[in-house]
CSV table of C-alpha atoms and ligand atoms in Angstrom, one decimal:
chain,number,residue,atom,x,y,z
Q,405,MET,CA,66.4,-205.5,10.1
Q,406,SER,CA,70.2,-205.8,9.8
Q,407,LYS,CA,72.2,-202.5,9.8
Q,408,ILE,CA,75.1,-202.3,7.3
Q,409,LEU,CA,77.7,-199.6,7.3
Q,410,VAL,CA,78.7,-198.7,3.7
Q,411,THR,CA,81.9,-196.7,3.5
Q,412,GLY,CA,82.3,-194.9,0.2
Q,413,GLY,CA,78.5,-195.3,-0.1
Q,414,THR,CA,78.0,-192.2,-2.3
Q,415,GLY,CA,80.6,-193.4,-4.8
Q,416,TYR,CA,80.0,-195.4,-8.0
Q,417,ILE,CA,79.7,-199.0,-6.8
Q,418,GLY,CA,78.8,-198.0,-3.3
Q,419,SER,CA,75.7,-196.0,-4.3
Q,420,HIS,CA,74.4,-198.9,-6.4
Q,421,THR,CA,75.0,-201.3,-3.5
Q,422,VAL,CA,73.1,-199.1,-1.1
Q,423,VAL,CA,70.1,-199.3,-3.5
Q,424,GLU,CA,70.3,-203.1,-3.6
Q,425,LEU,CA,70.7,-203.4,0.2
Q,426,GLN,CA,67.7,-201.2,0.8
Q,427,THR,CA,65.7,-203.2,-1.8
Q,428,GLU,CA,66.5,-206.4,0.2
Q,429,GLY,CA,65.4,-204.8,3.5
Q,430,TYR,CA,68.7,-203.8,5.0
Q,431,GLU,CA,69.1,-200.6,6.9
Q,432,THR,CA,72.1,-198.6,5.6
Q,433,VAL,CA,74.5,-196.1,7.1
Q,434,ILE,CA,76.8,-194.3,4.6
Q,435,VAL,CA,80.1,-192.8,5.6
Q,436,ASP,CA,81.9,-190.9,2.8
Q,437,ASN,CA,84.3,-188.0,2.8
Q,438,LEU,CA,82.9,-186.9,-0.6
Q,439,SER,CA,86.4,-186.6,-2.0
Q,440,ASN,CA,85.3,-188.2,-5.2
Q,441,SER,CA,81.5,-188.2,-5.0
Q,442,SER,CA,78.5,-185.9,-4.6
Q,443,ILE,CA,76.1,-185.5,-1.6
Q,444,GLU,CA,73.4,-185.3,-4.3
Q,445,PHE,CA,73.6,-189.1,-4.5
Q,446,ILE,CA,71.8,-189.4,-1.2
Q,447,GLU,CA,68.7,-187.8,-2.8
Q,448,ARG,CA,69.1,-189.9,-5.8
Q,449,ILE,CA,69.3,-193.1,-3.9
Q,450,GLN,CA,66.1,-192.0,-2.1
Q,451,SER,CA,64.4,-191.2,-5.4
Q,452,ILE,CA,65.0,-194.8,-6.5
Q,453,THR,CA,64.1,-196.7,-3.3
Q,454,GLY,CA,62.0,-194.2,-1.4
Q,455,ILE,CA,64.3,-194.6,1.6
Q,456,ARG,CA,66.8,-192.0,2.7
Q,457,PRO,CA,70.0,-193.7,3.9
Q,458,ALA,CA,71.7,-192.3,7.0
Q,459,PHE,CA,74.7,-190.3,5.9
Q,460,ILE,CA,77.7,-189.1,7.8
Q,461,GLN,CA,80.4,-187.0,6.1
Q,462,ALA,CA,83.5,-188.4,7.6
Q,463,ASP,CA,86.9,-189.8,6.7
Q,464,CYS,CA,87.3,-193.5,7.5
Q,465,LYS,CA,90.8,-192.8,8.8
Q,466,ASP,CA,89.4,-190.6,11.5
Q,467,THR,CA,89.1,-193.1,14.4
Q,468,GLU,CA,87.2,-190.6,16.7
Q,469,ALA,CA,84.7,-189.8,13.9
Q,470,MET,CA,84.2,-193.5,13.2
Q,471,LYS,CA,83.7,-194.3,16.9
Q,472,ARG,CA,80.9,-191.7,16.9
Q,473,VAL,CA,79.3,-193.3,13.8
Q,474,PHE,CA,79.3,-196.8,15.5
Q,475,THR,CA,78.0,-195.2,18.8
Q,476,GLU,CA,75.3,-193.1,17.2
Q,477,HIS,CA,74.2,-195.8,14.8
Q,478,GLU,CA,74.2,-198.6,17.4
Q,479,GLY,CA,73.8,-202.2,16.1
Q,480,ILE,CA,75.9,-202.1,12.9
Q,481,GLU,CA,76.2,-205.8,12.1
Q,482,GLY,CA,78.4,-205.6,9.0
Q,483,ILE,CA,80.5,-203.3,6.9
Q,484,ILE,CA,81.0,-203.0,3.2
Q,485,HIS,CA,84.3,-201.2,2.8
Q,486,PHE,CA,84.4,-199.3,-0.6
Q,487,ALA,CA,86.0,-196.1,0.6
Q,488,ALA,CA,89.4,-195.8,-1.1
Q,489,SER,CA,91.4,-193.7,-3.6
Q,490,LYS,CA,91.0,-195.5,-6.9
Q,491,PHE,CA,93.0,-193.9,-9.8
Q,492,VAL,CA,95.9,-195.9,-11.0
Q,493,GLY,CA,97.7,-193.0,-12.6
Q,494,GLU,CA,97.3,-190.7,-9.6
Q,495,SER,CA,98.6,-193.5,-7.4
Q,496,VAL,CA,101.9,-193.6,-9.3
Q,497,GLU,CA,102.2,-189.8,-8.7
Q,498,LYS,CA,101.0,-189.8,-5.1
Q,499,PRO,CA,101.9,-193.2,-3.7
Q,500,LEU,CA,102.0,-192.0,-0.1
Q,501,MET,CA,98.5,-190.5,-0.3
Q,502,TYR,CA,97.3,-193.9,-1.7
Q,503,TYR,CA,99.0,-196.0,1.0
Q,504,ARG,CA,97.8,-193.6,3.8
Q,505,ASN,CA,94.2,-193.4,2.6
Q,506,ASN,CA,93.6,-197.0,1.6
Q,507,ILE,CA,95.5,-198.8,4.3
Q,508,ASP,CA,94.7,-196.5,7.3
Q,509,SER,CA,91.0,-196.6,6.5
Q,510,LEU,CA,90.9,-200.4,6.5
Q,511,LEU,CA,93.0,-200.6,9.7
Q,512,THR,CA,90.6,-198.2,11.4
Q,513,MET,CA,87.6,-200.4,10.5
Q,514,LEU,CA,89.3,-203.6,11.6
Q,515,GLU,CA,90.4,-202.1,14.9
Q,516,LEU,CA,87.0,-200.8,15.7
Q,517,MET,CA,85.0,-203.8,14.6
Q,518,PRO,CA,85.6,-205.9,17.8
Q,519,GLN,CA,84.9,-202.9,20.0
Q,520,PHE,CA,81.5,-202.4,18.5
Q,521,ASP,CA,80.7,-206.1,18.0
Q,522,VAL,CA,80.6,-205.8,14.1
Q,523,LYS,CA,80.4,-209.3,12.8
Q,524,GLY,CA,81.9,-209.0,9.3
Q,525,ILE,CA,83.4,-206.9,6.6
Q,526,VAL,CA,83.1,-207.2,2.8
Q,527,PHE,CA,86.2,-205.8,1.1
Q,528,SER,CA,86.3,-204.2,-2.3
Q,529,SER,CA,89.3,-205.7,-4.1
Q,530,SER,CA,90.2,-205.9,-7.8
Q,531,CYS,CA,91.3,-208.4,-10.4
Q,532,THR,CA,94.4,-206.3,-10.6
Q,533,VAL,CA,95.8,-208.5,-7.9
Q,534,TYR,CA,96.3,-211.2,-10.5
Q,535,GLY,CA,98.4,-209.1,-12.9
Q,536,GLN,CA,98.7,-210.8,-16.4
Q,537,PRO,CA,97.6,-214.3,-15.6
Q,538,ASP,CA,99.3,-217.3,-17.1
Q,539,LEU,CA,96.0,-219.2,-17.5
Q,540,LEU,CA,92.6,-217.9,-18.5
Q,541,PRO,CA,89.9,-217.7,-17.3
Q,542,ILE,CA,91.2,-216.8,-13.9
Q,543,SER,CA,90.0,-218.5,-10.7
Q,544,GLU,CA,90.4,-217.4,-7.1
Q,545,GLU,CA,93.3,-219.9,-6.8
Q,546,SER,CA,95.4,-218.2,-9.4
Q,547,PRO,CA,98.5,-216.6,-7.9
Q,548,VAL,CA,98.6,-213.0,-6.8
Q,549,LYS,CA,101.3,-211.2,-8.8
Q,550,THR,CA,103.5,-208.2,-8.1
Q,551,ALA,CA,101.3,-205.1,-8.3
Q,552,GLU,CA,101.7,-202.8,-11.3
Q,553,SER,CA,100.8,-199.6,-9.3
Q,554,PRO,CA,100.6,-198.3,-5.8
Q,555,TYR,CA,96.8,-198.5,-6.2
Q,556,GLY,CA,97.0,-202.2,-7.0
Q,557,ASN,CA,99.5,-202.7,-4.2
Q,558,THR,CA,97.1,-201.2,-1.7
Q,559,LYS,CA,94.5,-203.8,-2.7
Q,560,GLN,CA,97.0,-206.6,-2.2
Q,561,ILE,CA,98.2,-205.3,1.1
Q,562,ASN,CA,94.7,-204.8,2.3
Q,563,GLU,CA,93.8,-208.4,1.4
Q,564,GLU,CA,96.9,-209.5,3.4
Q,565,ILE,CA,95.9,-207.4,6.4
Q,566,ILE,CA,92.5,-209.0,6.5
Q,567,ARG,CA,94.0,-212.4,6.1
Q,568,ASP,CA,96.6,-211.9,8.9
Q,569,ALA,CA,94.0,-210.4,11.3
Q,570,ILE,CA,91.8,-213.4,10.8
Q,571,HIS,CA,94.6,-215.8,11.2
Q,572,ALA,CA,95.5,-214.1,14.4
Q,573,GLY,CA,92.0,-214.8,15.8
Q,574,ALA,CA,90.0,-211.6,14.9
Q,575,PRO,CA,86.4,-212.1,16.0
Q,576,TYR,CA,84.8,-211.3,12.6
Q,577,LYS,CA,84.4,-212.7,9.2
Q,578,SER,CA,85.4,-211.3,5.9
Q,579,ILE,CA,84.5,-211.7,2.2
Q,580,ILE,CA,87.0,-210.3,-0.3
Q,581,LEU,CA,85.4,-209.4,-3.7
Q,582,ARG,CA,87.7,-209.1,-6.7
Q,583,TYR,CA,85.9,-207.0,-9.3
Q,584,PHE,CA,86.7,-207.2,-13.0
Q,585,ASN,CA,85.6,-204.1,-15.0
Q,586,PRO,CA,82.5,-202.5,-13.4
Q,587,THR,CA,80.5,-200.8,-16.1
Q,588,GLY,CA,77.2,-199.1,-16.7
Q,589,ALA,CA,74.7,-197.3,-14.5
Q,590,HIS,CA,71.4,-197.9,-12.7
Q,591,PRO,CA,68.6,-198.3,-15.3
Q,592,SER,CA,66.8,-195.3,-13.8
Q,593,ALA,CA,69.9,-193.2,-14.7
Q,594,GLU,CA,69.6,-191.6,-11.2
Q,595,ILE,CA,73.0,-192.9,-10.2
Q,596,GLY,CA,76.1,-193.8,-12.2
Q,597,GLU,CA,79.8,-193.1,-12.4
Q,598,LEU,CA,81.0,-189.5,-12.1
Q,599,PRO,CA,84.4,-189.4,-13.8
Q,600,ASN,CA,86.9,-187.2,-12.1
Q,601,GLY,CA,88.2,-184.9,-14.9
Q,602,THR,CA,89.1,-186.6,-18.2
Q,603,PRO,CA,88.0,-190.2,-17.8
Q,604,GLN,CA,90.8,-192.8,-17.7
Q,605,ASN,CA,88.4,-195.8,-18.0
Q,606,LEU,CA,87.2,-197.0,-21.4
Q,607,VAL,CA,83.4,-196.8,-21.0
Q,608,PRO,CA,83.1,-193.2,-19.6
Q,609,PHE,CA,85.6,-192.0,-22.3
Q,610,LEU,CA,83.5,-193.8,-24.9
Q,611,THR,CA,80.2,-192.3,-23.8
Q,612,GLN,CA,81.8,-188.8,-23.6
Q,613,THR,CA,83.1,-189.2,-27.1
Q,614,ALA,CA,79.7,-190.4,-28.4
Q,615,ALA,CA,78.2,-187.3,-26.7
Q,616,GLY,CA,80.7,-185.0,-28.5
Q,617,ILE,CA,82.6,-184.0,-25.3
Q,618,ARG,CA,85.7,-185.7,-26.6
Q,619,LYS,CA,86.9,-185.6,-30.2
Q,620,GLU,CA,87.8,-189.2,-30.5
Q,621,LEU,CA,88.4,-192.4,-28.5
Q,622,LYS,CA,91.9,-193.7,-28.5
Q,623,VAL,CA,92.1,-197.5,-28.7
Q,624,PHE,CA,95.3,-198.3,-26.9
Q,625,GLY,CA,97.0,-200.8,-29.2
Q,626,ASN,CA,95.9,-203.3,-31.8
Q,627,ASP,CA,99.0,-205.4,-31.8
Q,628,TYR,CA,98.2,-207.6,-28.8
Q,629,ASN,CA,98.1,-211.3,-29.1
Q,630,THR,CA,94.3,-211.4,-29.2
Q,631,PRO,CA,91.9,-212.2,-32.1
Q,632,ASP,CA,91.5,-208.5,-33.1
Q,633,GLY,CA,94.7,-207.2,-31.6
Q,634,SER,CA,93.0,-205.1,-28.9
Q,635,CYS,CA,93.0,-205.8,-25.1
Q,636,ILE,CA,90.4,-208.1,-23.6
Q,637,ARG,CA,88.5,-207.5,-20.4
Q,638,ASP,CA,85.5,-208.8,-18.5
Q,639,TYR,CA,83.0,-206.0,-18.2
Q,640,ILE,CA,80.5,-206.5,-15.4
Q,641,ASP,CA,77.3,-204.5,-15.0
Q,642,VAL,CA,77.4,-202.3,-11.9
Q,643,VAL,CA,73.9,-203.4,-10.8
Q,644,ASP,CA,74.8,-207.1,-11.1
Q,645,LEU,CA,78.0,-206.3,-9.1
Q,646,ALA,CA,76.0,-204.5,-6.4
Q,647,LYS,CA,73.7,-207.5,-6.0
Q,648,ALA,CA,76.7,-209.7,-5.4
Q,649,HIS,CA,77.5,-207.5,-2.3
Q,650,VAL,CA,74.1,-208.2,-0.9
Q,651,MET,CA,74.6,-211.9,-1.3
Q,652,ALA,CA,78.0,-211.7,0.3
Q,653,VAL,CA,76.6,-209.8,3.3
Q,654,GLU,CA,73.8,-212.3,3.6
Q,655,ARG,CA,76.2,-215.3,3.6
Q,656,MET,CA,78.7,-213.6,5.9
Q,657,LEU,CA,76.2,-212.6,8.5
Q,658,LYS,CA,73.5,-215.2,8.3
Q,659,ASN,CA,75.3,-218.5,7.4
Q,660,ALA,CA,77.0,-219.7,10.6
Q,661,ALA,CA,78.8,-222.5,8.6
Q,662,SER,CA,80.5,-220.2,6.1
Q,663,PRO,CA,84.3,-219.9,6.4
Q,664,GLN,CA,85.7,-216.9,8.3
Q,665,LEU,CA,87.5,-215.7,5.2
Q,666,GLU,CA,86.5,-216.1,1.5
Q,667,TYR,CA,87.4,-214.7,-1.9
Q,668,PHE,CA,85.2,-214.3,-4.9
Q,669,ASN,CA,85.8,-213.2,-8.4
Q,670,LEU,CA,83.1,-210.9,-9.7
Q,671,GLY,CA,83.0,-211.0,-13.5
Q,672,LYS,CA,80.8,-212.3,-16.2
Q,673,GLY,CA,83.3,-214.9,-17.4
Q,674,GLU,CA,83.3,-213.4,-20.9
Q,675,GLY,CA,86.3,-211.7,-22.5
Q,676,VAL,CA,85.4,-208.7,-24.7
Q,677,SER,CA,88.0,-206.8,-26.7
Q,678,VAL,CA,88.1,-203.0,-26.9
Q,679,LEU,CA,87.0,-203.1,-30.5
Q,680,GLU,CA,84.2,-205.5,-29.8
Q,681,LEU,CA,83.0,-203.2,-27.0
Q,682,ILE,CA,82.9,-200.2,-29.3
Q,683,ASN,CA,81.0,-202.2,-31.9
Q,684,THR,CA,78.5,-203.4,-29.3
Q,685,PHE,CA,77.9,-199.9,-28.1
Q,686,GLU,CA,77.3,-198.6,-31.6
Q,687,GLN,CA,74.8,-201.4,-32.2
Q,688,ALA,CA,73.0,-200.9,-28.9
Q,689,THR,CA,72.7,-197.1,-29.3
Q,690,ASN,CA,72.7,-196.6,-33.1
Q,691,LEU,CA,75.5,-194.1,-32.6
Q,692,LYS,CA,78.9,-193.8,-34.3
Q,693,VAL,CA,81.9,-193.5,-32.1
Q,694,PRO,CA,84.9,-191.8,-33.7
Q,695,TYR,CA,88.0,-193.7,-32.7
Q,696,ARG,CA,91.6,-194.1,-33.6
Q,697,ILE,CA,94.2,-196.8,-32.9
Q,698,THR,CA,97.1,-195.4,-31.0
Q,699,GLU,CA,100.1,-196.9,-29.2
Q,700,ARG,CA,99.7,-199.2,-26.2
Q,701,ARG,CA,99.1,-197.7,-22.8
Q,702,ALA,CA,101.9,-198.4,-20.3
Q,703,GLY,CA,101.0,-201.0,-17.7
Q,704,ASP,CA,98.0,-202.5,-19.6
Q,705,ILE,CA,97.4,-206.2,-19.2
Q,706,GLU,CA,96.8,-208.0,-22.5
Q,707,GLN,CA,93.8,-210.0,-21.6
Q,708,ILE,CA,91.9,-211.1,-18.5
Q,709,TRP,CA,88.5,-212.5,-17.7
Q,710,ALA,CA,87.0,-214.3,-14.8
Q,711,ASP,CA,86.2,-217.8,-13.9
Q,712,ALA,CA,83.2,-216.8,-11.7
Q,713,HIS,CA,82.0,-220.3,-10.9
Q,714,ARG,CA,82.7,-219.9,-7.2
Q,715,ALA,CA,80.5,-216.8,-6.9
Q,716,ASN,CA,77.8,-218.6,-9.0
Q,717,GLU,CA,77.8,-221.7,-6.9
Q,718,ILE,CA,78.5,-220.5,-3.4
Q,719,LEU,CA,76.9,-217.0,-3.4
Q,720,GLY,CA,74.2,-218.1,-5.9
Q,721,TRP,CA,75.1,-215.0,-8.0
Q,722,LYS,CA,74.5,-214.9,-11.7
Q,723,PRO,CA,75.0,-211.7,-13.6
Q,724,VAL,CA,72.0,-211.1,-15.8
Q,725,GLU,CA,72.6,-207.9,-17.8
Q,726,THR,CA,73.8,-208.2,-21.3
Q,727,LEU,CA,76.7,-206.0,-22.5
Q,728,GLU,CA,74.2,-204.2,-24.8
Q,729,ASP,CA,72.0,-203.4,-21.8
Q,730,THR,CA,74.9,-202.3,-19.7
Q,731,LEU,CA,76.2,-200.0,-22.4
Q,732,ARG,CA,72.7,-198.6,-23.0
Q,733,SER,CA,72.5,-197.8,-19.3
Q,734,ALA,CA,75.9,-196.0,-19.5
Q,735,TRP,CA,74.7,-194.0,-22.4
Q,736,LYS,CA,71.4,-193.1,-20.7
Q,737,TRP,CA,73.5,-191.9,-17.7
Q,738,GLN,CA,75.7,-189.9,-20.0
Q,739,LEU,CA,72.6,-188.2,-21.5
Q,740,LYS,CA,71.3,-187.3,-18.1
Q,741,GLN,CA,74.6,-185.6,-17.3
Q,742,LEU,CA,74.5,-183.7,-20.6
Q,743,ALA,CA,71.0,-182.5,-19.6
Q,744,GLY,CA,72.8,-180.9,-16.7
Q,745,THR,CA,70.9,-182.6,-14.0
Q,746,THR,CA,73.9,-183.9,-12.2
Q,747,CYS,CA,76.5,-181.9,-10.2
Q,748,LEU,CA,79.9,-183.0,-11.3
Q,749,PRO,CA,82.4,-182.9,-8.4
Q,750,ALA,CA,85.2,-180.3,-8.8
Q,751,ASP,CA,88.3,-181.6,-10.6
A,876,UD1,C1,91.8,-200.2,-14.6
A,876,UD1,C2,92.9,-200.6,-13.5
A,876,UD1,C3,92.2,-201.5,-12.5
A,876,UD1,C4,91.1,-200.8,-11.9
A,876,UD1,C5,90.1,-200.4,-12.9
A,876,UD1,C6,89.0,-199.6,-12.3
A,876,UD1,C7,95.0,-200.7,-14.7
A,876,UD1,C8,96.1,-201.5,-15.2
A,876,UD1,N1,94.0,-201.3,-14.2
A,876,UD1,O1,91.4,-201.4,-15.3
A,876,UD1,O2,93.2,-201.8,-11.5
A,876,UD1,O3,90.5,-201.7,-10.9
A,876,UD1,O4,90.7,-199.6,-13.9
A,876,UD1,O5,88.0,-199.4,-13.2
A,876,UD1,O6,95.0,-199.5,-14.9
A,876,UD1,N2,91.2,-198.3,-23.1
A,876,UD1,C9,91.3,-197.7,-24.4
A,876,UD1,N3,91.1,-196.4,-24.5
A,876,UD1,C10,90.8,-195.6,-23.4
A,876,UD1,C11,90.6,-196.2,-22.1
A,876,UD1,C12,90.9,-197.6,-22.0
A,876,UD1,O7,91.6,-198.4,-25.4
A,876,UD1,O8,90.6,-194.4,-23.5
A,876,UD1,C13,91.4,-199.8,-23.0
A,876,UD1,C14,92.5,-200.2,-22.1
A,876,UD1,O9,93.7,-200.3,-22.8
A,876,UD1,C15,92.0,-201.5,-21.6
A,876,UD1,C16,90.5,-201.4,-21.6
A,876,UD1,O10,90.2,-200.3,-22.5
A,876,UD1,O11,92.4,-202.5,-22.5
A,876,UD1,C17,89.9,-201.1,-20.3
A,876,UD1,O12,90.6,-200.1,-19.7
A,876,UD1,P1,90.1,-199.4,-18.3
A,876,UD1,O13,88.6,-199.1,-18.4
A,876,UD1,O14,91.0,-198.3,-18.0
A,876,UD1,O15,90.2,-200.5,-17.2
A,876,UD1,P2,91.5,-201.4,-16.8
A,876,UD1,O16,92.7,-200.9,-17.3
A,876,UD1,O17,91.1,-202.8,-17.3
C-alpha cells in the first residue's frame, strides 16, 4: 500500500482528498499546523472511511519536525502539498506572512524529498495564475499573468520553484493542479469548508445567508460584460476535485512513462454567473436567498472557466456532480454546522 503525506490534510480540500485516498487503498499521513482547521476532522474522516489517518500537528516550514515525520513514517512515496495560507484579502495586508508560509513550506518539502526518497509531489495551485484570460475557456497553455495579490503570487512563485528544481535535475516528479472554484462538501456532511470569520467566498456566504446568519448576500456588480452582468466562474465540486488528486498521485507514482512535470486545470468547463448560481441554489433547496446588487469588488476577474480536456484525457478525470448536487451538499453542511455539531476554529 503506497503511503502519501498530505500536508494541510485537515483543511477543506485536504480532508476530502484524504477520504478519497483511503477509499482507493492509500495509507495517509496528515501534517497540519491547525492554523485554519480543526483536529475534529481526523475523527470525521475516520467516521466516513472507518480508517484513522496518521496525524502530526506540525508546521511544514519546520525542517526538523518534517524530518521526524519522514523518519517515523518511513516509506512515504508521495506528497500532496495543500498546506498554505489562502485568503486573498489577508495576503494583501500581511504579504510577508504569506510569502514566508507558502514559499518556505514548499521549499522544505522539496529539500527533504531526495533525502527521504520521496518520488513525487502534487501541488495545489489555482486558476488565479491566469488572471483575466484573453481567450476562454482557458487551457494549460494560456499565459500566466501578473498576480493580483500576494496570495496569487505565492502560487505562481511556487510553480516556478518546482519547475526550476526539476529543470535542475531534481530526482522527483511533480503534478501541478490549478483549481477553479472548489465548492460543496462531502455528501455525508461530516466534512466541508469551515469559513474563517465572515466568509469571503460566494458559496459559504450564500449558505450562511440562507441560514439567516447573514442578512443578505451582496452580488458584487451586475455591469460586467457577461449575459446577466454578473461575474462568471467555474464551480467544481470538492469531492470531484479530491478524486482528481488520487488520479494525479496514481499517474505520478505508477506511470513510469509520465513526464516529470505536468500541469492540469481542474474545473468543470462550465461558466456559471453569480446570479445563475443563486438561482440554482434556490431551486435545489427550495429556499429564498435575500440578495442585493452592490458595486464591484476590487480585483475581481470578469469571467473565467476551464478547458479541462487535458485532465479528462490524460488523468481520465471526469467531474460527475451537478451544480445542484454540489449546492445541496453545501447546504447540508451548513445545516450540520447550525446544529452545532462542528467546532468552528477561533477567528
Ligand atoms: C477567490 C480568489 C482565488 C482563490 C479562491 C479560493 C480572488 C480574485 N480570487 O476566487 O484566487 O483561489 O477565491 O476559493 O480573490 N461574490 C459575490 N458576493 C460575495 C462573494 C463573492 O458576488 O459575497 C462573487 C465574486 O465577485 C465572484 C464570485 O462570486 O464573481 C466568486 O467569488 P469567490 O468565491 O470569492 O471566488 P473567486 O474570487 O473566484
